[in-house]
Amino acid sequence: MLRSLNAQLKYTVEARDGEAGHLSDFLLDDRTWAVRYAVVDLGKWLPGREVLFAQPGIEGANFESQTLTLNATRAQIEASPDLGENAPVSREYEHYLYEHYRWPAYWAPGFEASALSPDADSPAFKAANPHLRSLRELRGYEILVDDKSVGRVDEFMGYEDTWEVPFFVANVGGWFQKERLMVPTKLIQDISFAGHTMALNISTNTLDALPIYDPKAPEAGRLEICVYDFRGKLLSHEPVDAPTRHK
């Protein structure tokens, strides 16, 4: 089911043997537009510490109780690599994180294996992963179409079972008349951290044709997404689950 990722921030995070903290962010991979990591703030238990959890380390989410359950004990979490010492997320941190929990590596086989090999002298191993994007950071980014501002990023929508993030919600109505559109993430052409902008590879006519996001839509409803690029070529035509309203 398609759900708002932003609405899940602040969910309580449970380890196998007790509460661990709260969900503070998601890190998205801008090549595949999928959630790569959930960021867990260990809060009162271990103040000032944040840890990352990949999909293999998460048992599931309960959207009624607003909790996320981890497939790890508190002792395992406490002994995990400290994100604070490796921020921004480096290849080195990812290697030791997966090694610590014995998760299957997402980059294997053949996915930048040399960059993630445990070679302490390798610049690539020490370098930050340039494809990880913070969900909280991206919210509020200015959206550009044909180099013109058309609105701002509001939230991202993801599938709870696959962690795919096929859409984001664009607020194109301004401050006083809020109108939010469902935009396929595959139309994102460029993201500028310095300018806090997100450029789309579409025309303004295509933007106007995108469906309006309605958080009150019934769970059984369907959205029909039909998107064309600036040359008029059909890029997408697929039905998706309507987003679920979070109470």
XYZ file of N, CA and C in Angstrom:
741
model
N 0.835 -1.192 0.000
C 0.000 0.000 0.000
C 0.876 1.250 0.000
N 0.427 2.258 -0.691
C 1.160 3.509 -0.799
C 0.857 4.387 0.414
N 1.911 4.834 1.101
C 1.737 5.632 2.311
C 2.702 6.821 2.316
N 2.325 7.832 3.067
C 3.194 8.988 3.240
C 4.365 8.621 4.143
N 5.586 8.841 3.655
C 6.766 8.602 4.481
C 6.905 9.677 5.554
N 6.557 10.908 5.197
C 6.675 12.008 6.160
C 5.794 11.790 7.375
N 4.620 11.168 7.152
C 3.695 10.928 8.258
C 4.227 9.901 9.248
N 5.252 9.140 8.841
C 5.798 8.104 9.716
C 6.919 8.631 10.616
N 7.407 9.833 10.328
C 8.446 10.400 11.182
C 7.888 10.617 12.585
N 8.692 10.333 13.558
C 8.340 10.378 14.985
C 7.667 9.095 15.472
N 7.498 8.092 14.568
C 6.976 6.805 15.033
C 7.895 6.264 16.132
N 7.318 5.581 17.117
C 8.096 4.916 18.144
C 8.795 3.704 17.539
N 10.068 3.517 17.859
C 10.844 2.386 17.341
C 11.074 1.380 18.460
N 10.703 0.131 18.194
C 10.834 -0.943 19.168
C 11.891 -1.944 18.730
N 12.819 -2.279 19.642
C 13.738 -3.390 19.409
C 13.041 -4.669 19.859
N 13.725 -5.803 19.746
C 13.123 -7.065 20.173
C 12.828 -7.083 21.663
N 13.628 -6.337 22.433
C 13.527 -6.411 23.883
C 13.230 -5.067 24.528
N 12.544 -4.189 23.813
C 12.153 -2.935 24.430
C 12.243 -1.753 23.486
N 11.796 -0.606 23.968
C 11.786 0.597 23.149
C 13.205 1.072 22.870
N 13.438 1.548 21.633
C 14.775 1.974 21.248
C 14.865 3.460 20.947
N 13.755 4.099 20.587
C 13.801 5.515 20.231
C 12.663 5.874 19.317
N 12.920 6.780 18.351
C 11.869 7.156 17.404
C 12.463 7.335 16.005
N 11.603 7.199 15.018
C 12.008 7.350 13.626
C 12.162 8.832 13.322
N 13.368 9.244 12.895
C 13.617 10.672 12.699
C 13.780 11.071 11.242
N 14.065 10.110 10.347
C 14.296 10.465 8.948
C 14.339 9.199 8.113
N 14.258 9.366 6.797
C 14.534 8.307 5.831
C 15.617 8.817 4.892
N 16.519 7.943 4.484
C 17.497 8.275 3.457
C 17.083 7.572 2.168
N 16.891 8.370 1.108
C 16.421 7.854 -0.169
C 17.568 7.741 -1.157
N 17.553 6.692 -1.971
C 18.540 6.509 -3.029
C 18.015 7.191 -4.282
N 18.735 8.212 -4.780
C 18.211 8.988 -5.902
C 18.426 8.313 -7.261
N 19.025 7.113 -7.277
C 19.134 6.363 -8.535
C 17.909 5.480 -8.744
N 17.405 4.923 -7.665
C 16.280 3.989 -7.756
C 15.002 4.565 -7.155
N 15.119 5.672 -6.433
C 14.024 6.255 -5.666
C 13.330 5.185 -4.831
N 14.142 4.688 -3.906
C 13.681 3.749 -2.892
C 14.284 4.169 -1.559
N 13.647 3.776 -0.467
C 14.212 4.044 0.850
C 15.430 3.147 1.034
N 16.563 3.738 1.330
C 17.770 2.949 1.586
C 17.910 2.675 3.076
N 17.630 3.704 3.919
C 17.753 3.541 5.365
C 16.653 4.292 6.099
N 16.237 3.720 7.224
C 15.450 4.441 8.217
C 16.424 4.964 9.265
N 16.289 6.225 9.634
C 17.166 6.827 10.632
C 16.454 6.803 11.977
N 17.087 6.179 12.958
C 16.486 6.025 14.281
C 17.237 6.883 15.284
N 16.517 7.785 15.928
C 17.065 8.604 17.009
C 16.864 7.829 18.307
N 17.951 7.511 19.000
C 17.871 6.670 20.190
C 17.426 7.437 21.433
N 17.166 8.727 21.272
C 16.464 9.526 22.273
C 16.981 9.438 23.690
N 16.060 9.202 24.635
C 16.401 9.210 26.055
C 17.298 8.038 26.427
N 17.210 6.946 25.670
C 18.026 5.771 25.978
C 19.515 6.071 25.777
N 19.870 6.542 24.580
C 21.257 6.924 24.281
C 21.224 8.310 23.635
N 21.120 9.359 24.440
C 20.961 10.725 23.915
C 22.066 11.111 22.940
N 21.649 11.751 21.842
C 22.603 12.242 20.864
C 23.020 11.240 19.814
N 22.542 10.002 19.920
C 22.945 8.982 18.951
C 21.838 8.701 17.952
N 22.227 8.552 16.690
C 21.330 8.106 15.634
C 21.965 6.901 14.949
N 21.133 5.944 14.562
C 21.616 4.762 13.861
C 20.756 4.543 12.622
N 21.322 3.815 11.666
C 20.610 3.518 10.431
C 20.145 2.063 10.415
N 18.960 1.849 9.829
C 18.465 0.489 9.632
C 18.003 0.340 8.196
N 18.562 -0.688 7.529
C 18.142 -1.022 6.176
C 16.937 -1.959 6.249
N 16.325 -2.208 5.112
C 15.106 -3.022 5.074
C 15.265 -4.394 5.722
N 16.406 -5.105 5.536
C 16.530 -6.421 6.182
C 16.491 -6.363 7.709
N 16.753 -5.203 8.279
C 16.778 -5.078 9.728
C 15.466 -4.629 10.343
N 14.421 -4.531 9.527
C 13.125 -4.052 10.021
C 12.071 -5.141 9.866
N 11.421 -5.486 10.964
C 10.382 -6.512 10.928
C 9.094 -5.976 10.336
N 8.764 -4.733 10.623
C 7.542 -4.170 10.073
C 7.077 -2.954 10.838
N 6.033 -2.328 10.303
C 5.455 -1.135 10.924
C 3.986 -1.377 11.243
N 3.558 -0.850 12.369
C 2.156 -0.883 12.740
C 1.632 0.538 12.617
N 0.788 0.762 11.612
C 0.363 2.123 11.313
C -0.762 2.590 12.229
N -1.389 1.654 12.929
C -2.412 2.051 13.903
C -1.763 2.552 15.193
N -0.772 1.794 15.672
C -0.089 2.196 16.914
C 1.079 3.133 16.652
N 1.410 3.350 15.359
C 2.513 4.217 14.953
C 3.837 3.767 15.572
N 4.151 2.494 15.320
C 5.400 1.928 15.800
C 6.129 1.218 14.663
N 7.455 1.221 14.751
C 8.325 0.510 13.816
C 9.124 -0.498 14.635
N 9.066 -1.781 14.237
C 9.741 -2.837 14.983
C 10.995 -3.286 14.251
N 12.115 -3.326 14.982
C 13.404 -3.712 14.414
C 13.711 -5.171 14.697
N 14.435 -5.778 13.780
C 14.897 -7.155 13.960
C 16.285 -7.127 14.601
N 16.336 -6.564 15.815
C 17.602 -6.417 16.530
C 17.310 -6.188 18.006
N 18.261 -6.543 18.857
C 18.132 -6.293 20.284
C 18.736 -4.931 20.618
N 18.431 -4.447 21.794
C 19.005 -3.175 22.234
C 20.527 -3.262 22.337
N 21.040 -4.424 22.730
C 22.487 -4.599 22.820
C 23.138 -4.503 21.438
N 22.501 -5.098 20.429
C 23.026 -5.009 19.066
C 23.017 -3.562 18.571
N 21.945 -2.860 18.875
C 21.835 -1.464 18.444
C 22.888 -0.604 19.123
N 23.091 -0.802 20.419
C 24.071 -0.009 21.167
C 25.480 -0.236 20.629
N 25.755 -1.472 20.170
C 27.089 -1.807 19.673
C 27.276 -1.506 18.195
N 26.249 -0.988 17.538
C 26.331 -0.732 16.099
C 27.217 0.482 15.818
N 27.748 0.583 14.576
C 28.574 1.743 14.217
C 27.828 3.051 14.456
N 28.518 4.014 15.009
C 27.910 5.293 15.362
C 27.841 6.191 14.131
N 26.649 6.572 13.740
C 26.468 7.423 12.563
C 27.122 8.779 12.760
N 27.095 9.291 13.973
C 27.654 10.618 14.239
C 29.112 10.740 13.892
N 29.851 9.643 13.999
C 31.273 9.659 13.699
C 31.546 9.494 12.213
N 30.515 9.171 11.434
C 30.710 8.897 10.013
C 29.827 9.749 9.112
N 29.227 10.793 9.675
C 28.346 11.654 8.892
C 29.156 12.588 8.007
N 28.755 12.821 6.740
C 27.656 12.129 6.072
C 27.977 10.651 5.843
N 26.968 9.874 5.464
C 27.117 8.424 5.382
C 28.173 8.053 4.343
N 29.231 7.397 4.797
C 30.315 6.996 3.907
C 30.148 5.553 3.475
N 30.875 5.166 2.439
C 30.901 3.762 2.023
C 31.437 2.906 3.172
N 32.408 3.470 3.890
C 32.994 2.753 5.022
C 31.930 2.441 6.073
N 31.112 3.448 6.389
C 30.064 3.235 7.378
C 29.080 2.159 6.911
N 28.681 2.222 5.644
C 27.743 1.227 5.115
C 28.324 -0.175 5.209
N 29.599 -0.318 4.877
C 30.239 -1.643 4.921
C 30.174 -2.220 6.338
N 30.592 -1.438 7.326
C 30.646 -1.955 8.691
C 29.250 -2.102 9.299
N 28.311 -1.290 8.854
C 26.935 -1.430 9.325
C 26.354 -2.771 8.875
N 26.505 -3.075 7.594
C 25.984 -4.347 7.075
C 26.732 -5.532 7.677
N 28.016 -5.354 7.908
C 28.808 -6.415 8.527
C 28.352 -6.662 9.961
N 28.036 -5.602 10.685
C 27.622 -5.725 12.086
C 26.329 -6.536 12.223
N 25.349 -6.230 11.379
C 24.056 -6.911 11.489
C 23.955 -8.154 10.599
N 24.994 -8.381 9.786
C 25.008 -9.519 8.856
C 23.836 -9.449 7.865
N 23.558 -8.245 7.404
C 22.538 -8.066 6.376
C 23.121 -8.415 5.011
N 22.284 -8.913 4.096
C 22.773 -9.098 2.724
C 23.040 -7.736 2.091
N 24.203 -7.563 1.496
C 24.599 -6.263 0.953
C 23.775 -5.886 -0.261
N 23.236 -4.668 -0.278
C 22.406 -4.233 -1.403
C 23.227 -3.996 -2.656
N 24.546 -3.791 -2.504
C 25.402 -3.501 -3.648
C 25.954 -4.770 -4.303
N 25.680 -5.942 -3.765
C 26.187 -7.181 -4.344
C 25.081 -7.861 -5.159
N 25.438 -8.535 -6.259
C 26.788 -8.625 -6.810
C 27.036 -7.511 -7.830
N 28.257 -7.077 -7.926
C 28.668 -6.160 -8.980
C 28.222 -4.731 -8.814
N 27.737 -4.349 -7.627
C 27.260 -2.980 -7.447
C 28.312 -2.182 -6.701
N 29.172 -1.503 -7.449
C 30.223 -0.685 -6.864
C 31.027 -1.456 -5.822
N 31.298 -2.726 -6.122
C 31.966 -3.578 -5.138
C 33.325 -3.029 -4.740
N 34.065 -2.472 -5.700
C 35.393 -1.955 -5.376
C 35.329 -0.761 -4.436
N 34.286 0.060 -4.590
C 34.152 1.244 -3.739
C 33.771 0.878 -2.319
N 33.185 -0.307 -2.139
C 32.732 -0.706 -0.815
C 33.588 -1.808 -0.214
N 34.708 -2.101 -0.812
C 35.613 -3.089 -0.243
C 36.337 -2.459 0.942
N 36.611 -3.247 1.976
C 37.215 -2.689 3.197
C 38.691 -2.361 3.031
N 38.968 -1.363 2.211
C 40.335 -0.902 1.992
C 40.472 0.465 2.646
N 41.123 0.490 3.789
C 41.203 1.730 4.576
C 41.897 2.858 3.827
N 42.711 2.509 2.843
C 43.448 3.528 2.107
C 42.725 3.996 0.845
N 41.580 3.421 0.558
C 40.857 3.767 -0.665
C 40.047 5.044 -0.464
N 40.269 6.079 -1.290
C 39.467 7.308 -1.176
C 37.982 7.041 -1.381
N 37.654 6.111 -2.291
C 36.256 5.797 -2.554
C 35.600 5.184 -1.329
N 36.367 4.408 -0.564
C 35.829 3.759 0.628
C 35.510 4.789 1.715
N 36.304 5.840 1.783
C 36.103 6.884 2.787
C 35.063 7.920 2.347
N 34.787 7.981 1.040
C 33.922 9.037 0.508
C 32.467 8.822 0.905
N 31.740 9.937 0.972
C 30.311 9.869 1.264
C 29.573 9.274 0.074
N 28.510 8.552 0.359
C 27.650 8.034 -0.706
C 26.878 9.217 -1.286
N 27.140 9.597 -2.534
C 26.529 10.820 -3.082
C 25.071 10.659 -3.484
N 24.549 9.445 -3.391
C 23.189 9.199 -3.878
C 22.144 9.123 -2.764
N 22.564 9.318 -1.525
C 21.626 9.274 -0.408
C 21.057 10.667 -0.140
N 19.736 10.753 -0.120
C 19.051 12.036 0.080
C 18.158 11.962 1.318
N 18.295 12.918 2.193
C 17.480 12.977 3.403
C 16.063 13.430 3.073
N 15.094 12.656 3.528
C 13.693 13.015 3.325
C 13.383 14.369 3.953
N 13.857 14.589 5.166
C 13.584 15.850 5.863
C 14.254 17.024 5.162
N 15.435 16.775 4.602
C 16.145 17.834 3.888
C 15.395 18.241 2.621
N 14.835 17.258 1.912
C 14.194 17.536 0.628
C 12.858 18.262 0.782
N 12.209 18.106 1.915
C 10.922 18.772 2.094
C 11.117 20.286 2.085
N 10.327 20.960 1.284
C 10.425 22.407 1.164
C 11.289 22.865 0.013
N 11.987 21.923 -0.671
C 12.794 22.314 -1.824
C 11.908 22.938 -2.905
N 12.437 23.956 -3.556
C 11.727 24.632 -4.636
C 11.722 23.741 -5.878
N 10.557 23.594 -6.517
C 10.418 22.758 -7.709
C 10.526 23.628 -8.944
N 11.408 23.227 -9.866
C 11.630 23.976 -11.100
C 11.149 23.180 -12.314
N 10.394 23.852 -13.186
C 9.997 23.303 -14.484
C 10.359 24.337 -15.535
N 11.186 23.955 -16.498
C 11.683 24.902 -17.502
C 12.345 26.103 -16.830
N 13.103 25.825 -15.754
C 13.847 26.845 -15.003
C 12.953 27.858 -14.290
N 11.682 27.547 -14.156
C 10.750 28.433 -13.451
C 10.206 27.730 -12.208
N 10.051 28.496 -11.142
C 9.526 27.943 -9.904
C 8.025 27.666 -10.027
N 7.624 26.432 -9.673
C 6.206 26.073 -9.776
C 5.633 25.628 -8.434
N 6.457 25.534 -7.405
C 5.956 25.096 -6.108
C 7.076 24.535 -5.252
N 6.685 23.759 -4.242
C 7.662 23.196 -3.320
C 7.338 21.736 -3.012
N 8.375 20.982 -2.648
C 8.211 19.584 -2.270
C 7.525 19.513 -0.919
N 6.458 18.716 -0.839
C 5.687 18.623 0.396
C 5.983 17.325 1.146
N 5.817 16.181 0.485
C 6.080 14.899 1.127
C 6.342 13.836 0.070
N 6.838 12.676 0.526
C 7.118 11.563 -0.373
C 6.212 10.387 -0.040
N 5.823 9.650 -1.089
C 4.925 8.511 -0.941
C 5.684 7.229 -1.269
N 5.602 6.224 -0.377
C 6.328 4.977 -0.590
C 5.472 3.760 -0.317
N 5.872 2.644 -0.935
C 5.198 1.368 -0.693
C 5.783 0.729 0.559
N 4.929 0.300 1.468
C 5.378 -0.232 2.744
C 6.080 -1.579 2.623
N 5.803 -2.348 1.554
C 6.396 -3.681 1.436
C 7.705 -3.684 0.660
N 7.846 -2.829 -0.342
C 9.046 -2.836 -1.188
C 10.003 -1.692 -0.899
N 9.558 -0.670 -0.190
C 10.326 0.537 0.107
C 10.559 1.392 -1.130
N 9.891 1.084 -2.223
C 9.959 1.945 -3.395
C 9.264 3.271 -3.102
N 9.769 4.351 -3.699
C 9.197 5.685 -3.515
C 8.824 6.224 -4.900
N 7.646 5.845 -5.426
C 7.318 6.189 -6.806
C 6.804 7.611 -7.001
N 6.372 8.287 -5.932
C 5.782 9.620 -6.068
C 6.233 10.552 -4.955
N 6.231 11.836 -5.261
C 6.289 12.838 -4.213
C 5.119 13.793 -4.420
N 4.772 14.495 -3.371
C 3.641 15.425 -3.417
C 4.189 16.835 -3.544
N 3.741 17.537 -4.583
C 4.189 18.909 -4.840
C 3.093 19.884 -4.442
N 3.453 20.858 -3.633
C 2.521 21.926 -3.281
C 2.686 23.054 -4.298
N 1.726 23.183 -5.186
C 1.822 24.187 -6.264
C 0.820 25.315 -6.082
N 0.160 25.357 -4.933
C -0.893 26.349 -4.755
C -0.501 27.580 -3.972
N 0.731 27.618 -3.480
C 1.140 28.778 -2.694
C 0.662 28.670 -1.255
N 0.834 29.766 -0.514
C 0.522 29.774 0.912
C -0.971 29.775 1.194
N -1.768 30.479 0.386
C -3.171 30.700 0.728
C -4.129 29.758 0.011
N -3.694 29.158 -1.084
C -4.555 28.230 -1.811
C -3.760 26.966 -2.077
N -3.814 26.039 -1.124
C -2.969 24.863 -1.181
C -3.515 23.841 -2.179
N -2.722 23.528 -3.196
C -3.060 22.472 -4.144
C -1.863 21.557 -4.256
N -2.086 20.277 -4.023
C -0.987 19.323 -3.997
C -1.174 18.289 -5.106
N -0.093 18.043 -5.838
C -0.124 17.135 -6.973
C 0.766 15.930 -6.715
N 0.385 14.774 -7.274
C 1.193 13.561 -7.215
C 2.148 13.561 -8.407
N 3.457 13.598 -8.132
C 4.458 13.674 -9.192
C 5.333 12.413 -9.146
N 5.468 11.677 -10.256
C 6.368 10.515 -10.278
C 7.810 10.925 -10.025
N 8.488 10.224 -9.132
C 9.871 10.563 -8.810
C 10.807 10.349 -10.002
N 10.424 9.510 -10.950
C 11.314 9.283 -12.094
C 11.388 10.517 -13.009
N 10.549 11.513 -12.746
C 10.614 12.754 -13.515
C 11.590 13.759 -12.911
N 12.199 13.406 -11.763
C 13.188 14.300 -11.145
C 14.471 14.250 -11.972
N 14.875 15.403 -12.448
C 16.047 15.484 -13.322
C 17.310 15.865 -12.569
N 17.178 16.765 -11.601
C 18.358 17.245 -10.895
C 17.947 17.804 -9.536
N 18.836 17.622 -8.554
C 18.616 18.162 -7.216
C 19.840 18.977 -6.832
N 19.610 20.201 -6.395
C 20.699 21.077 -5.981
C 20.619 21.310 -4.481
N 21.635 20.819 -3.750
C 21.682 21.067 -2.320
C 21.965 22.537 -2.039
N 22.853 23.117 -2.835
C 23.226 24.517 -2.618
C 22.045 25.451 -2.839
N 21.268 25.177 -3.893
C 20.136 26.046 -4.211
C 18.826 25.610 -3.616
N 18.809 24.435 -2.942
C 17.580 23.883 -2.383
C 16.483 23.814 -3.454
N 16.856 23.254 -4.622
C 15.909 23.149 -5.726
C 15.851 21.724 -6.265
N 14.727 21.398 -6.884
C 14.521 20.115 -7.547
C 13.947 20.399 -8.931
N 14.697 20.035 -9.974
C 14.263 20.286 -11.347
C 13.579 19.042 -11.913
N 12.467 19.266 -12.609
C 11.712 18.171 -13.214
C 11.880 18.186 -14.727
N 11.878 16.998 -15.313
C 12.028 16.853 -16.752
C 10.639 16.748 -17.400
N 9.820 17.792 -17.233
C 8.484 17.840 -17.823
C 8.162 19.284 -18.211
N 7.052 19.447 -18.891
C 6.576 20.783 -19.245
C 5.532 21.230 -18.220
N 5.219 22.502 -18.222
C 4.181 22.997 -17.321
C 2.818 22.411 -17.667
N 2.572 22.127 -18.948
C 1.305 21.496 -19.343
C 1.174 20.110 -18.725
N 2.286 19.364 -18.699
C 2.267 18.037 -18.089
C 2.027 18.154 -16.591
N 2.648 19.133 -15.967
C 2.457 19.336 -14.529
C 0.987 19.586 -14.226
N 0.336 20.395 -15.032
C -1.072 20.713 -14.811
C -1.966 19.488 -14.967
N -1.491 18.485 -15.717
C -2.295 17.290 -15.969
C -2.148 16.222 -14.885
N -1.228 16.429 -13.941
C -1.015 15.431 -12.898
C -2.183 15.410 -11.917
N -2.456 14.255 -11.323
C -3.593 14.146 -10.405
C -3.357 14.883 -9.097
N -4.432 15.378 -8.527
C -4.376 16.056 -7.233
C -4.286 15.006 -6.125
N -3.420 15.261 -5.166
C -3.284 14.368 -4.020
C -4.369 14.685 -2.998
N -5.141 13.654 -2.658
C -6.217 13.809 -1.687
C -5.997 12.819 -0.548
N -5.505 13.261 0.620
C -5.259 12.342 1.732
C -6.538 11.743 2.301
N -7.695 12.283 1.928
C -8.970 11.756 2.402
C -9.553 10.704 1.463
N -8.817 10.389 0.382
C -9.316 9.406 -0.580
C -9.501 8.061 0.110
N -10.534 7.314 -0.241
C -10.764 6.003 0.379
C -9.619 5.043 0.086
N -9.345 4.142 1.027
C -8.228 3.218 0.885
C -8.375 2.325 -0.343
N -9.598 2.027 -0.738
C -9.814 1.138 -1.881
C -9.724 1.878 -3.212
N -9.563 3.204 -3.138
C -9.517 3.998 -4.360
C -8.250 3.752 -5.158
N -8.270 4.166 -6.423
C -7.115 4.021 -7.297
C -6.805 5.362 -7.945
N -5.535 5.592 -8.190
C -5.092 6.784 -8.905
C -4.550 6.347 -10.257
N -4.961 7.012 -11.300
C -4.464 6.716 -12.631
C -3.435 7.783 -13.001
N -2.189 7.378 -13.120
C -1.109 8.300 -13.413
C -0.768 8.202 -14.899
N -0.850 9.318 -15.598
C -0.502 9.347 -17.013
C 0.395 10.554 -17.233
N 1.664 10.327 -17.522
C 2.639 11.398 -17.571
C 3.374 11.389 -18.912
N 3.554 12.588 -19.484
C 4.281 12.737 -20.742
C 5.502 13.615 -20.512
N 6.555 13.370 -21.278
C 7.712 14.231 -21.173
C 7.515 15.463 -22.044
N 8.546 16.312 -22.094
C 8.386 17.589 -22.795
C 8.239 17.419 -24.306
N 8.564 16.223 -24.833
C 8.386 15.969 -26.265
C 7.038 15.322 -26.567
N 6.257 15.096 -25.551
C 4.961 14.481 -25.748
C 4.986 12.964 -25.695
N 6.150 12.387 -25.378
C 6.280 10.937 -25.315
C 5.712 10.421 -24.005
N 4.923 9.354 -24.092
C 4.331 8.776 -22.897
C 5.417 8.154 -22.035
N 5.504 8.591 -20.769
C 6.494 8.053 -19.847
C 5.890 7.043 -18.896
N 4.663 7.255 -18.499
C 4.067 6.400 -17.484
C 2.555 6.387 -17.629
N 1.990 5.214 -17.459
C 0.537 5.091 -17.462
C 0.198 3.887 -16.601
N 0.035 4.124 -15.323
C -0.112 3.005 -14.406
C -1.058 3.349 -13.265
N -1.939 2.405 -12.904
C -2.784 2.603 -11.729
C -2.001 2.282 -10.468
N -2.220 3.057 -9.420
C -1.549 2.807 -8.146
C -2.570 2.911 -7.032
N -2.227 2.333 -5.881
C -3.098 2.447 -4.727
C -3.213 3.897 -4.298
N -4.413 4.293 -3.938
C -4.596 5.641 -3.393
C -3.888 5.756 -2.055
N -3.315 6.909 -1.747
C -2.632 7.055 -0.458
C -3.580 6.904 0.701
N -3.099 6.277 1.767
C -3.919 6.054 2.949
C -3.867 7.255 3.863
N -4.985 7.646 4.377
C -5.022 8.775 5.299
C -4.509 8.334 6.660
N -3.617 9.141 7.222
C -3.089 8.868 8.554
C -3.889 9.652 9.579
N -4.389 8.958 10.573
C -5.210 9.605 11.589
C -4.329 10.271 12.632
